[in-house]
Coordinates of C-alpha atoms in Angstrom, one line a residue:
X14 CA -20.6 -13.4 2.9
X15 CA -22.5 -9.8 4.7
X16 CA -24.4 -10.6 8.1
X17 CA -27.6 -10.2 6.1
X18 CA -28.7 -7.6 3.5
X19 CA -28.8 -4.5 5.7
X20 CA -25.0 -4.3 6.3
X21 CA -23.3 -1.8 3.5
X22 CA -20.8 -2.8 1.0
X23 CA -16.7 -2.9 2.6
X24 CA -14.2 -2.7 -0.4
X25 CA -11.1 -3.5 1.2
X26 CA -8.0 -2.4 -1.2
X27 CA -4.2 -3.2 0.3
X28 CA -1.6 -0.1 -0.6
X29 CA 1.8 -0.5 -0.4
X30 CA 3.8 2.3 0.8
X31 CA 7.4 1.7 -0.2
X32 CA 10.3 3.8 -0.7
X33 CA 13.6 4.7 0.1
X34 CA 14.7 4.9 3.8
X35 CA 13.9 8.4 5.2
X36 CA 11.6 9.5 2.5
X37 CA 9.0 10.2 5.2
X38 CA 6.8 6.6 4.2
X39 CA 5.4 6.3 8.1
X40 CA 4.3 10.1 8.5
X41 CA 2.7 9.6 4.8
X42 CA 0.8 6.5 6.1
X43 CA 0.0 8.5 9.3
X44 CA -1.5 11.1 7.6
X45 CA -3.6 9.0 5.5
X46 CA -5.2 6.9 8.1
X47 CA -8.1 7.2 10.0
X48 CA -7.8 4.0 12.0
X49 CA -4.6 2.0 13.0
X50 CA -4.7 -1.5 13.0
X51 CA -2.7 -3.4 15.8
X52 CA 0.6 -3.7 13.9
X53 CA 0.5 0.1 12.9
X54 CA 2.8 2.8 13.3
X55 CA 6.2 1.0 14.7
X56 CA 5.3 -0.8 17.3
X57 CA 8.6 -2.4 17.6
X58 CA 10.2 -0.5 20.6
X59 CA 13.4 -0.2 18.9
X60 CA 12.1 1.1 15.5
X61 CA 10.2 4.2 17.7
X62 CA 13.8 4.7 19.1
X63 CA 15.5 5.0 15.7
X64 CA 12.6 6.7 13.9
X65 CA 12.8 3.5 11.3
X66 CA 10.0 0.8 10.5
X67 CA 11.2 -2.3 10.9
X68 CA 8.4 -4.2 10.0
X69 CA 5.5 -4.2 7.4
X70 CA 2.8 -1.7 9.2
X71 CA -0.6 -1.7 9.0
X72 CA -3.3 1.3 9.6
X73 CA -6.3 1.9 7.1
X74 CA -8.3 4.7 5.8
X75 CA -12.0 4.7 5.0
X76 CA -14.3 6.5 2.3
X77 CA -17.0 6.6 0.5
X78 CA -17.0 4.2 -2.2
X79 CA -16.3 5.8 -5.8
X80 CA -18.6 5.7 -8.7
X81 CA -16.4 3.5 -10.5
X82 CA -16.7 0.6 -8.0
X83 CA -20.6 0.0 -8.4
X84 CA -23.6 1.5 -7.3
X85 CA -25.0 2.0 -4.0
X86 CA -24.1 3.1 -0.7
X87 CA -20.7 1.7 0.9
X88 CA -17.3 2.2 2.3
X89 CA -14.0 1.9 0.4
X90 CA -11.4 0.6 2.8
X91 CA -8.0 1.6 1.9
X92 CA -5.4 -1.1 4.1
X93 CA -2.0 0.9 3.9
X94 CA 0.8 -1.5 4.2
X95 CA 3.8 1.0 5.1
X96 CA 7.1 -1.8 4.0
X97 CA 10.5 -0.7 5.3
X98 CA 12.8 1.1 3.4
X99 CA 16.0 0.1 4.1
X100 CA 18.1 -3.4 3.1
X101 CA 18.3 -5.9 5.3
X102 CA 14.4 -5.3 5.4
X103 CA 13.9 -5.8 1.6
X104 CA 12.5 -9.5 2.6
X105 CA 9.8 -8.0 4.6
X106 CA 8.2 -6.2 1.5
X107 CA 8.7 -8.8 -0.6
X108 CA 6.8 -10.9 2.0
X109 CA 4.1 -8.8 1.6
X110 CA 4.4 -8.1 -1.7
X111 CA 1.8 -10.9 -2.8
X112 CA -0.7 -8.7 -1.2
X113 CA -0.3 -5.4 -2.2
X114 CA -3.0 -4.3 -5.1
X115 CA -2.0 -0.8 -5.9
X116 CA 1.7 0.8 -4.7
X117 CA 2.7 4.1 -3.6
X118 CA 6.1 4.9 -4.4
X119 CA 7.4 7.6 -1.7
X120 CA 10.1 9.7 -3.4
X121 CA 12.0 12.8 -1.2
X122 CA 11.6 15.8 -3.4
X123 CA 14.6 17.2 -2.5
X124 CA 16.5 13.5 -3.6
X125 CA 14.5 12.1 -6.0
X126 CA 15.1 8.6 -7.2
X127 CA 17.3 6.5 -5.1
X128 CA 18.8 3.3 -4.8
X129 CA 16.0 1.7 -2.8
X130 CA 13.4 3.8 -4.6
X131 CA 14.6 1.7 -7.8
X132 CA 14.5 -1.5 -6.1
X133 CA 11.2 -1.0 -4.8
X134 CA 9.7 0.0 -8.2
X135 CA 11.2 -3.3 -9.3
X136 CA 9.5 -5.0 -6.9
X137 CA 6.5 -3.3 -7.5
X138 CA 6.7 -4.3 -11.5
X139 CA 6.8 -7.7 -10.1
X140 CA 4.1 -8.0 -7.7
X141 CA 1.7 -5.4 -8.6
X142 CA -0.5 -3.8 -10.9
X143 CA -0.9 0.0 -10.3
X144 CA 1.3 2.7 -8.8
X145 CA 1.0 5.9 -7.8
X146 CA 4.4 8.1 -7.0
X147 CA 4.1 10.3 -4.0
X148 CA 6.9 13.6 -4.1
X149 CA 6.9 14.0 -0.6
X150 CA 8.6 16.6 1.8
X151 CA 7.4 20.1 -0.7
X152 CA 7.6 22.1 2.4
X153 CA 11.3 21.7 2.4
X154 CA 11.0 23.7 -1.1
X155 CA 11.7 27.3 -0.8
X156 CA 8.0 28.8 -1.5
X157 CA 8.6 30.9 -4.6
X158 CA 10.5 28.1 -6.4
X159 CA 8.0 24.9 -5.2
X160 CA 6.0 24.6 -8.0
X161 CA 8.8 24.7 -10.9
X162 CA 10.6 22.5 -8.6
X163 CA 7.9 20.1 -8.1
X164 CA 7.5 20.2 -12.2
X165 CA 11.1 19.5 -12.8
X166 CA 10.9 16.2 -10.6
X167 CA 7.7 15.2 -11.6
X168 CA 8.9 14.9 -15.6
X169 CA 12.0 13.2 -14.1
X170 CA 10.3 10.3 -12.8
X171 CA 8.0 10.4 -15.9
X172 CA 11.1 9.6 -17.4
X173 CA 12.1 7.1 -15.2
X174 CA 8.8 5.0 -15.7
X175 CA 8.7 5.6 -19.4
X176 CA 10.1 2.0 -20.0
X177 CA 8.1 0.5 -17.0
X178 CA 4.3 -1.4 -16.5
X179 CA 3.7 2.0 -14.6
X180 CA 4.7 4.7 -17.4
X181 CA 2.2 7.6 -17.2
X182 CA 0.7 6.5 -13.5
X183 CA -0.2 9.3 -11.2
X184 CA 2.4 11.8 -9.6
X185 CA 1.0 13.5 -6.4
X186 CA 3.3 16.8 -4.3
X187 CA 2.7 16.3 -0.3
X188 CA 4.2 17.3 2.6
X189 CA 2.7 14.5 5.3
X190 CA 4.5 16.0 7.7
X191 CA 5.5 19.7 7.7
X192 CA 8.2 21.1 9.5
X193 CA 9.8 17.4 10.0
X194 CA 9.1 14.9 13.0
X195 CA 9.9 17.6 15.5
X196 CA 6.8 20.0 14.4
X197 CA 3.9 20.1 16.1
X198 CA 1.0 17.8 15.2
X199 CA -1.4 20.5 14.7
X200 CA 0.6 21.2 11.5
X201 CA -1.7 20.4 8.5
X202 CA -0.2 18.1 5.9
X203 CA 0.0 19.4 1.9
X204 CA -1.4 17.9 -0.5
X205 CA -3.0 14.7 1.3
X206 CA -6.6 15.1 0.4
X207 CA -5.7 15.6 -3.3
X208 CA -3.4 12.3 -2.7
X209 CA -7.0 10.4 -1.2
X210 CA -8.9 11.6 -4.4
X211 CA -6.5 10.2 -6.6
X212 CA -6.3 7.1 -4.5
X213 CA -9.9 7.0 -5.0
X214 CA -9.6 7.2 -8.7
X215 CA -7.2 4.1 -9.1
X216 CA -8.9 1.7 -6.2
X217 CA -10.4 -1.1 -8.7
X218 CA -12.2 -4.2 -7.6
X219 CA -9.1 -7.0 -7.1
X220 CA -9.8 -10.3 -8.0
X221 CA -10.2 -12.2 -4.8
X222 CA -10.9 -16.1 -4.9
X223 CA -12.5 -17.7 -2.1
X224 CA -11.9 -21.4 -2.9
X225 CA -8.6 -23.2 -2.7
X226 CA -6.3 -23.6 0.4
X227 CA -6.7 -21.1 3.4
X228 CA -3.2 -19.2 3.6
X229 CA -2.9 -16.4 5.9
X230 CA 0.9 -14.4 6.2
X231 CA 1.1 -13.4 10.0
X232 CA 2.5 -10.2 10.7
X233 CA 1.4 -9.9 14.6
X234 CA 0.9 -12.2 17.2
X235 CA -0.1 -11.5 20.9
X236 CA -2.3 -13.6 23.7
X237 CA -5.1 -11.7 25.3
X238 CA -6.1 -13.1 29.2
X239 CA -8.9 -15.7 29.5
X240 CA -9.5 -15.7 25.6
X241 CA -6.5 -17.2 23.4
X242 CA -3.7 -16.2 21.0
X243 CA -4.8 -13.7 18.6
X244 CA -2.6 -13.5 15.0
X245 CA -3.3 -10.6 12.4
X246 CA -2.4 -10.6 8.9
X247 CA -3.5 -10.8 5.6
X248 CA -5.3 -13.9 3.5
X249 CA -2.9 -15.0 0.9
X250 CA -5.6 -17.1 -0.6
X251 CA -8.8 -19.0 0.2
X252 CA -11.1 -18.0 3.0
X253 CA -11.5 -19.1 6.7
X254 CA -14.9 -19.1 9.2
X255 CA -15.2 -19.5 12.8
X256 CA -14.9 -22.9 14.1
X257 CA -11.9 -24.0 11.1
X258 CA -8.8 -25.6 12.1
X259 CA -5.9 -24.1 10.9
X260 CA -2.4 -25.5 11.0
X261 CA 0.9 -23.5 12.2
X262 CA 3.5 -25.1 10.1
X263 CA 6.3 -23.7 11.9
X264 CA 5.3 -24.5 15.5
X265 CA 4.0 -28.1 14.1
X266 CA 0.5 -27.5 15.3
X267 CA -3.0 -27.4 14.7
X268 CA -5.5 -24.7 16.5
X269 CA -9.4 -24.0 15.9
X270 CA -10.5 -20.6 15.3
X271 CA -12.1 -19.2 18.3
X272 CA -13.1 -15.6 17.3
X273 CA -12.1 -13.4 14.3
X274 CA -12.1 -9.3 14.3
X275 CA -11.0 -7.1 11.0
X276 CA -10.5 -3.8 12.0
X277 CA -11.9 -4.1 15.5
X278 CA -15.1 -5.5 14.1
X279 CA -15.8 -9.2 14.9
X280 CA -16.8 -11.1 12.0
X281 CA -17.6 -15.1 10.8
X282 CA -15.9 -15.1 8.0
X283 CA -13.3 -13.5 5.9
X284 CA -11.4 -14.6 2.7
X285 CA -8.3 -13.7 0.2
X286 CA -7.2 -10.2 0.8
X287 CA -8.7 -9.4 4.1
X288 CA -6.8 -8.0 6.7
X289 CA -8.1 -9.7 10.0
X290 CA -7.3 -11.3 13.4
X291 CA -7.9 -14.8 14.2
X292 CA -8.3 -15.6 18.0
X293 CA -7.4 -19.7 18.5
X294 CA -6.6 -21.5 22.2
X295 CA -3.8 -20.5 23.9
X296 CA 0.3 -20.7 22.4
X297 CA 3.1 -18.6 23.6
X298 CA 3.1 -15.6 20.9
X299 CA 6.8 -15.6 21.0
X300 CA 6.7 -18.7 18.7
X301 CA 5.4 -16.9 15.9
X302 CA 6.4 -13.4 15.5
X303 CA 5.3 -13.7 11.8
X304 CA 5.2 -16.5 9.4
X305 CA 2.5 -18.3 8.1
X306 CA -1.0 -20.1 8.9
X307 CA -2.8 -22.6 6.4
X308 CA -5.3 -25.1 6.1
X309 CA -4.0 -27.9 7.6
X310 CA -1.5 -30.2 5.4
X311 CA -1.6 -27.5 2.5
X312 CA 1.9 -26.4 2.6
X313 CA 4.7 -27.9 1.8
X314 CA 8.0 -27.8 3.0
X315 CA 11.0 -28.7 0.2
X316 CA 14.8 -28.5 0.0
X317 CA 15.1 -27.7 -3.7
X318 CA 13.2 -26.6 -6.5
X319 CA 12.5 -26.0 -10.2
X320 CA 11.2 -22.5 -10.8
X321 CA 10.8 -20.6 -14.7
X322 CA 12.8 -17.4 -14.0
X323 CA 13.8 -13.9 -15.2
X324 CA 16.7 -11.9 -14.9
X325 CA 15.9 -8.1 -13.5
X326 CA 17.3 -5.7 -16.3
X327 CA 18.6 -3.5 -13.4
X328 CA 21.1 -6.1 -12.0
X329 CA 24.2 -5.6 -12.7
X330 CA 26.5 -8.8 -13.7
X331 CA 26.0 -12.4 -15.0
X332 CA 23.6 -15.0 -13.0
X333 CA 25.9 -17.7 -12.9
X334 CA 25.3 -21.3 -12.2
X335 CA 26.9 -22.3 -9.0
X336 CA 26.3 -19.2 -7.4
X337 CA 24.5 -18.2 -4.3
X338 CA 21.6 -16.4 -4.1
X339 CA 19.6 -15.0 -0.9
X340 CA 16.1 -16.6 -2.4
X341 CA 12.6 -15.3 -1.0
X342 CA 9.9 -18.1 -1.5
X343 CA 6.6 -17.4 0.3
X344 CA 7.8 -15.7 3.7
X345 CA 10.8 -16.7 3.8
X346 CA 14.8 -15.7 3.0
X347 CA 17.3 -19.0 2.6
X348 CA 20.6 -19.0 0.9
X349 CA 20.5 -21.2 -2.3
X350 CA 22.7 -22.5 -4.9
X351 CA 21.4 -22.1 -8.8
X352 CA 22.0 -24.2 -11.7
X353 CA 20.5 -22.6 -14.9
X354 CA 19.2 -24.4 -18.0
X355 CA 16.8 -23.6 -21.0
X356 CA 14.9 -25.9 -23.7
X357 CA 17.4 -27.5 -26.2
X358 CA 18.0 -25.1 -29.1
X359 CA 15.8 -26.7 -31.4
X360 CA 13.3 -25.6 -29.0
X361 CA 14.1 -22.4 -27.7
X362 CA 10.9 -20.4 -30.0
X363 CA 8.6 -23.1 -28.3
X364 CA 5.7 -21.3 -26.7
X365 CA 6.0 -20.7 -23.3
X366 CA 4.3 -22.9 -20.5
X367 CA 2.5 -21.0 -18.2
X368 CA 2.9 -22.9 -14.2
X369 CA 4.1 -26.5 -15.0
X370 CA 7.1 -28.0 -16.0
X371 CA 7.6 -30.8 -18.3
X372 CA 10.1 -33.6 -17.5
X373 CA 9.1 -35.8 -20.4
X374 CA 11.5 -33.3 -22.4
X375 CA 15.3 -32.4 -22.7
X376 CA 17.1 -29.4 -21.5
X377 CA 20.5 -27.8 -22.3
X378 CA 22.7 -27.2 -19.2
X379 CA 23.4 -23.5 -19.0
X380 CA 27.0 -21.9 -17.4
X381 CA 24.9 -18.6 -17.0
X382 CA 21.7 -17.5 -17.5
X383 CA 21.1 -16.5 -21.3
X384 CA 20.7 -12.6 -21.9
X385 CA 21.8 -10.4 -24.6
X386 CA 25.2 -9.6 -22.6
X387 CA 25.9 -13.2 -21.2
X388 CA 29.3 -15.1 -22.6
X389 CA 27.2 -17.7 -24.2
X390 CA 25.3 -15.7 -26.1
X391 CA 28.5 -13.6 -27.3
X392 CA 29.5 -17.1 -28.8
X393 CA 26.3 -18.1 -30.2
X394 CA 26.5 -14.5 -31.9
X395 CA 29.8 -15.7 -33.5
X396 CA 28.6 -18.4 -34.6
X397 CA 25.4 -17.6 -36.0
X398 CA 26.2 -15.6 -38.9
X399 CA 23.6 -13.3 -39.3
X400 CA 24.8 -11.7 -36.1
X401 CA 21.2 -11.9 -34.0
X402 CA 21.8 -13.7 -30.6
X403 CA 19.4 -16.4 -30.1
X404 CA 17.6 -16.2 -26.3
X405 CA 15.0 -18.6 -25.4
X406 CA 11.6 -17.6 -24.7
X407 CA 11.6 -19.6 -20.8
X408 CA 14.3 -20.4 -19.0
X409 CA 14.6 -22.2 -15.8
X410 CA 16.7 -23.1 -13.0
X411 CA 17.4 -25.7 -10.2
X412 CA 17.3 -24.2 -6.6
X413 CA 19.0 -25.9 -3.8
X414 CA 18.2 -24.5 -0.6
X415 CA 20.6 -24.1 2.2
X416 CA 17.7 -24.9 4.9
X417 CA 14.3 -26.4 3.6
X418 CA 11.4 -24.1 3.4
X419 CA 7.9 -24.0 4.3
X420 CA 6.0 -22.3 1.1
X421 CA 2.7 -22.7 -0.7
X422 CA 3.1 -24.2 -4.6
X423 CA 3.3 -22.1 -7.7
X424 CA 4.6 -18.9 -5.1
X425 CA 6.6 -16.0 -6.1
X426 CA 10.5 -16.4 -6.3
X427 CA 12.8 -14.0 -6.3
X428 CA 16.7 -14.0 -5.7
X429 CA 18.8 -11.5 -4.6
X430 CA 22.6 -10.4 -3.3
X431 CA 21.6 -8.9 0.2
X432 CA 25.0 -9.1 0.8
X433 CA 26.5 -6.2 -1.6
X434 CA 26.8 -3.3 0.0
X435 CA 23.6 -0.9 1.3
X436 CA 25.4 2.4 0.0
X437 CA 26.7 1.1 -3.2
X438 CA 24.3 2.5 -6.4
X439 CA 23.1 -0.9 -7.5
X440 CA 20.0 -3.0 -7.3
X441 CA 20.4 -6.0 -5.1
X442 CA 17.5 -7.9 -6.9
X443 CA 18.7 -10.2 -9.4
X444 CA 16.4 -12.5 -10.7
X445 CA 12.3 -13.6 -10.1
X446 CA 10.1 -16.2 -11.1
X447 CA 7.2 -18.9 -10.3
X448 CA 7.9 -22.3 -8.1
X449 CA 6.8 -25.0 -10.5
X450 CA 8.1 -27.9 -8.6
X451 CA 9.3 -28.4 -5.0
X452 CA 11.0 -31.6 -3.9
X453 CA 10.1 -32.8 -0.4
X454 CA 12.3 -35.5 -0.2
X455 CA 15.7 -34.8 1.8
X456 CA 17.2 -37.7 -0.3
X457 CA 16.2 -35.5 -3.8
X458 CA 19.6 -35.8 -5.3
X459 CA 19.1 -39.4 -5.6
X460 CA 15.3 -40.0 -5.9
X461 CA 14.5 -37.1 -7.7
X462 CA 17.1 -35.3 -9.8
X463 CA 17.4 -38.3 -12.1
X464 CA 14.1 -37.2 -13.8
X465 CA 15.4 -34.1 -14.5
X466 CA 17.1 -34.5 -17.9
X467 CA 19.8 -31.3 -18.2
X468 CA 22.4 -32.3 -20.8
X469 CA 25.8 -31.3 -21.2
X470 CA 26.8 -31.3 -24.9
X471 CA 30.4 -32.2 -24.9
X472 CA 32.9 -32.3 -27.6
X473 CA 36.0 -34.4 -27.7
X474 CA 38.9 -33.9 -30.6
X475 CA 41.8 -36.1 -31.9
X476 CA 43.8 -37.0 -34.7
X477 CA 44.5 -39.6 -37.2
X478 CA 47.9 -41.6 -36.7
X479 CA 47.7 -43.7 -39.9
X480 CA 46.0 -46.0 -42.0
X481 CA 45.2 -49.7 -41.5
X482 CA 43.3 -50.9 -43.7
X483 CA 40.7 -49.3 -46.4
X484 CA 38.1 -49.7 -43.8
X485 CA 40.0 -48.5 -40.7
X486 CA 42.3 -46.3 -38.8
X487 CA 44.0 -45.5 -35.8
X488 CA 43.5 -42.8 -34.0
X489 CA 45.4 -40.5 -31.1
X490 CA 45.0 -37.5 -28.6
X491 CA 41.0 -38.1 -28.0
X492 CA 41.6 -40.1 -24.8
X493 CA 44.0 -39.8 -21.8
X494 CA 46.4 -42.9 -21.5
X495 CA 44.5 -43.3 -18.2
X496 CA 40.8 -43.8 -19.6
X497 CA 38.9 -46.7 -20.1
X498 CA 38.5 -46.6 -23.9
X499 CA 35.4 -49.5 -23.3
X500 CA 33.2 -47.1 -22.5
X501 CA 33.1 -45.3 -25.6
X502 CA 33.1 -48.3 -28.0
X503 CA 30.2 -48.1 -30.5
X504 CA 30.3 -43.8 -30.4
X505 CA 30.5 -42.2 -33.9
X506 CA 33.0 -39.9 -34.6
X507 CA 33.4 -37.9 -37.5
X508 CA 36.8 -36.9 -39.6
X509 CA 37.5 -33.6 -40.9
X510 CA 37.7 -35.3 -44.5
X511 CA 33.8 -36.1 -44.0
X512 CA 33.7 -39.7 -43.2
X513 CA 31.9 -41.4 -40.3
X514 CA 33.5 -43.4 -37.9
X515 CA 32.8 -46.0 -35.1
X516 CA 35.3 -46.3 -31.9
X517 CA 35.9 -50.4 -32.0
X518 CA 38.2 -50.6 -29.2
X519 CA 41.9 -49.2 -27.7
X520 CA 45.3 -49.9 -29.8
X521 CA 47.9 -50.6 -27.9
X522 CA 49.0 -48.8 -24.4
X523 CA 49.0 -45.3 -24.9
X524 CA 45.6 -44.4 -25.2
X525 CA 45.7 -44.7 -29.1
X526 CA 42.3 -46.5 -30.6
X527 CA 40.9 -48.1 -33.5
X528 CA 37.9 -46.6 -35.8
X529 CA 36.0 -48.5 -38.5
X530 CA 34.7 -46.5 -41.3
X531 CA 32.0 -48.3 -42.5
X532 CA 31.5 -46.9 -45.8
X533 CA 35.2 -47.0 -46.4
X534 CA 38.1 -44.2 -46.7
X535 CA 37.7 -41.8 -49.8
X536 CA 40.5 -42.1 -52.2
X537 CA 42.0 -38.5 -51.8
X538 CA 41.8 -39.4 -47.8
X539 CA 43.9 -42.3 -48.0
X540 CA 46.4 -40.7 -50.2
X541 CA 46.8 -37.4 -47.6
X542 CA 47.2 -40.0 -44.8
X543 CA 49.4 -42.2 -46.6
X544 CA 51.7 -39.4 -47.5
X545 CA 51.6 -38.2 -43.6
X546 CA 53.1 -41.7 -42.4
X547 CA 55.7 -41.9 -45.0
X548 CA 56.8 -38.7 -43.7
X549 CA 56.8 -39.7 -40.3
X550 CA 58.7 -43.2 -40.7
X551 CA 60.6 -41.0 -42.7
X552 CA 61.7 -39.2 -39.9
X553 CA 61.3 -42.3 -37.3
X554 CA 64.8 -43.4 -39.3
X555 CA 66.0 -40.8 -36.9
X556 CA 65.7 -40.4 -33.2
X557 CA 62.3 -39.9 -30.9
X558 CA 62.9 -36.3 -30.8
X559 CA 62.7 -35.7 -34.0
X560 CA 59.5 -37.7 -34.8
X561 CA 57.8 -35.2 -32.3
X562 CA 59.2 -32.5 -34.4
X563 CA 58.2 -34.1 -37.7
X564 CA 54.7 -35.0 -36.3
X565 CA 54.2 -31.1 -35.7
X566 CA 55.3 -30.1 -38.8
X567 CA 53.1 -32.2 -40.6
X568 CA 50.2 -31.4 -38.3
X569 CA 49.9 -28.4 -40.7
X570 CA 46.9 -30.6 -42.2
X571 CA 46.2 -33.7 -40.1
X572 CA 43.0 -35.4 -40.3
X573 CA 40.7 -34.1 -37.3
X574 CA 38.5 -36.8 -35.5
X575 CA 35.2 -35.1 -33.6
X576 CA 33.6 -36.9 -31.0
X577 CA 30.1 -35.4 -29.6
X578 CA 28.0 -37.0 -27.2
X579 CA 25.5 -35.4 -24.8
X580 CA 26.0 -36.4 -20.9
X581 CA 23.0 -36.1 -18.6
X582 CA 23.6 -33.7 -15.2
X583 CA 21.7 -35.9 -12.8
X584 CA 22.7 -39.6 -14.9
X585 CA 24.4 -42.0 -12.1
X586 CA 26.0 -44.0 -14.6
X587 CA 27.2 -41.1 -16.6
X588 CA 26.3 -42.6 -19.6
X589 CA 27.3 -40.9 -23.3
X590 CA 24.5 -40.4 -25.5
X591 CA 24.5 -39.4 -29.8
X592 CA 21.5 -38.6 -31.2

């Protein structure tokens, strides 16, 4: 969509600069970039004062197009997305993750991997295809030992990355700001031109798709007198042209695109992956510090969602149903409660269904996400003699948000425990997944959830009290006295001696009940039960306390009754179902 054939190609690649706080990310972005965009380098006064990046900063570096990206003259533009490193701002990184093509993980060479570097690595694995590791601050190493220290740290990093998708990625040593923040600007950075060459070698044509709804992540908003309000950000999907209408869902307004710029150059069109400033008719920029803008009515606001998810391996501890997590969806982070469920056990090995959810199927409720170390799989292991833990290929969760969130369909979802102490050496990111189905109705519990066929298996045990005749017995201890036995009538039960029975109704007032045995009692069962009840009747000639004693003593071999049924979690009638 360039303006005529003469315009040289400019290819944009978004590079996320991530790392632990104080690893020198901003200094590195500054050393690399030739053009700062409006949101570059700590524009927030509080972050300037503290020397900490509080927002996604953007700047860009332009270089000749490397040969692997096609013939002819052209320019490769790296948009550097300087992501904040400290804890409370992990949500900002996740917000930017969907637009990052290549990641630079910045490591302080004197410290190595730290808690947040590990979290950045996790985010990279979820959201990004390629990575370059930058060992920064080599000027702090004594010159004589510098080379060996760099080699040692390089080996250590290679080991850390062995089991990740970034195994074997390039590792480059630099000093972005020799002498530290106080040093004069005239100090030349070390290794930065080598790093640029590595970035060029790693650049690829990101797959960009101009079709579909326009969606842009806005990270900066300001007004220009006499022109309007400018929103700058990166296009996550679709494309936008001059004159288009765009919606600002947070403000519930639609505005017309008056003009657009990409890094100070006016343009008439921009598409997925481009970083652009869009000028619309005036509104108060304070109302939209950051957020999303989109094709009118293309985003939905949801109160709950079904997601397909995976646990993050570095997260310690179980993921439990009913637990609360910080859920990052699109560009929002809200508290949400989870309920995990998996396929019915017979479908554990079924092929994974990408990006769809089937409401026709039955799903099994789980007290926690099933993983090698979860309690439920320990129980399965005991029941399964082979010692192999049976885990489903795919698991889901129902997320219920504390306040509604606005997001695109099929967006990335990350669950974390951001309230964990930031100094504790532990990964706070718990799971990641894809949003398959959002629930827009506020009353989704009544209107939507009953469609979700998640069941719990119920297991009740009782004993046979005595025989009535060849085809019926009386049972006890399966129900409480106050239970309405009527609702259980017609359910099948099994005796421990092998017979199948059907509950016919209550018997007397004390929670006892009558069972019909359609195929009749086996002779040996009958004998067993007759002997037991004879013993009991002898005892009952004494007082009742003795009867209790005797029923305990002959319970060495009682005949047990087992009732198995399933109940759907969201069934208002609480029906009991037997296959």
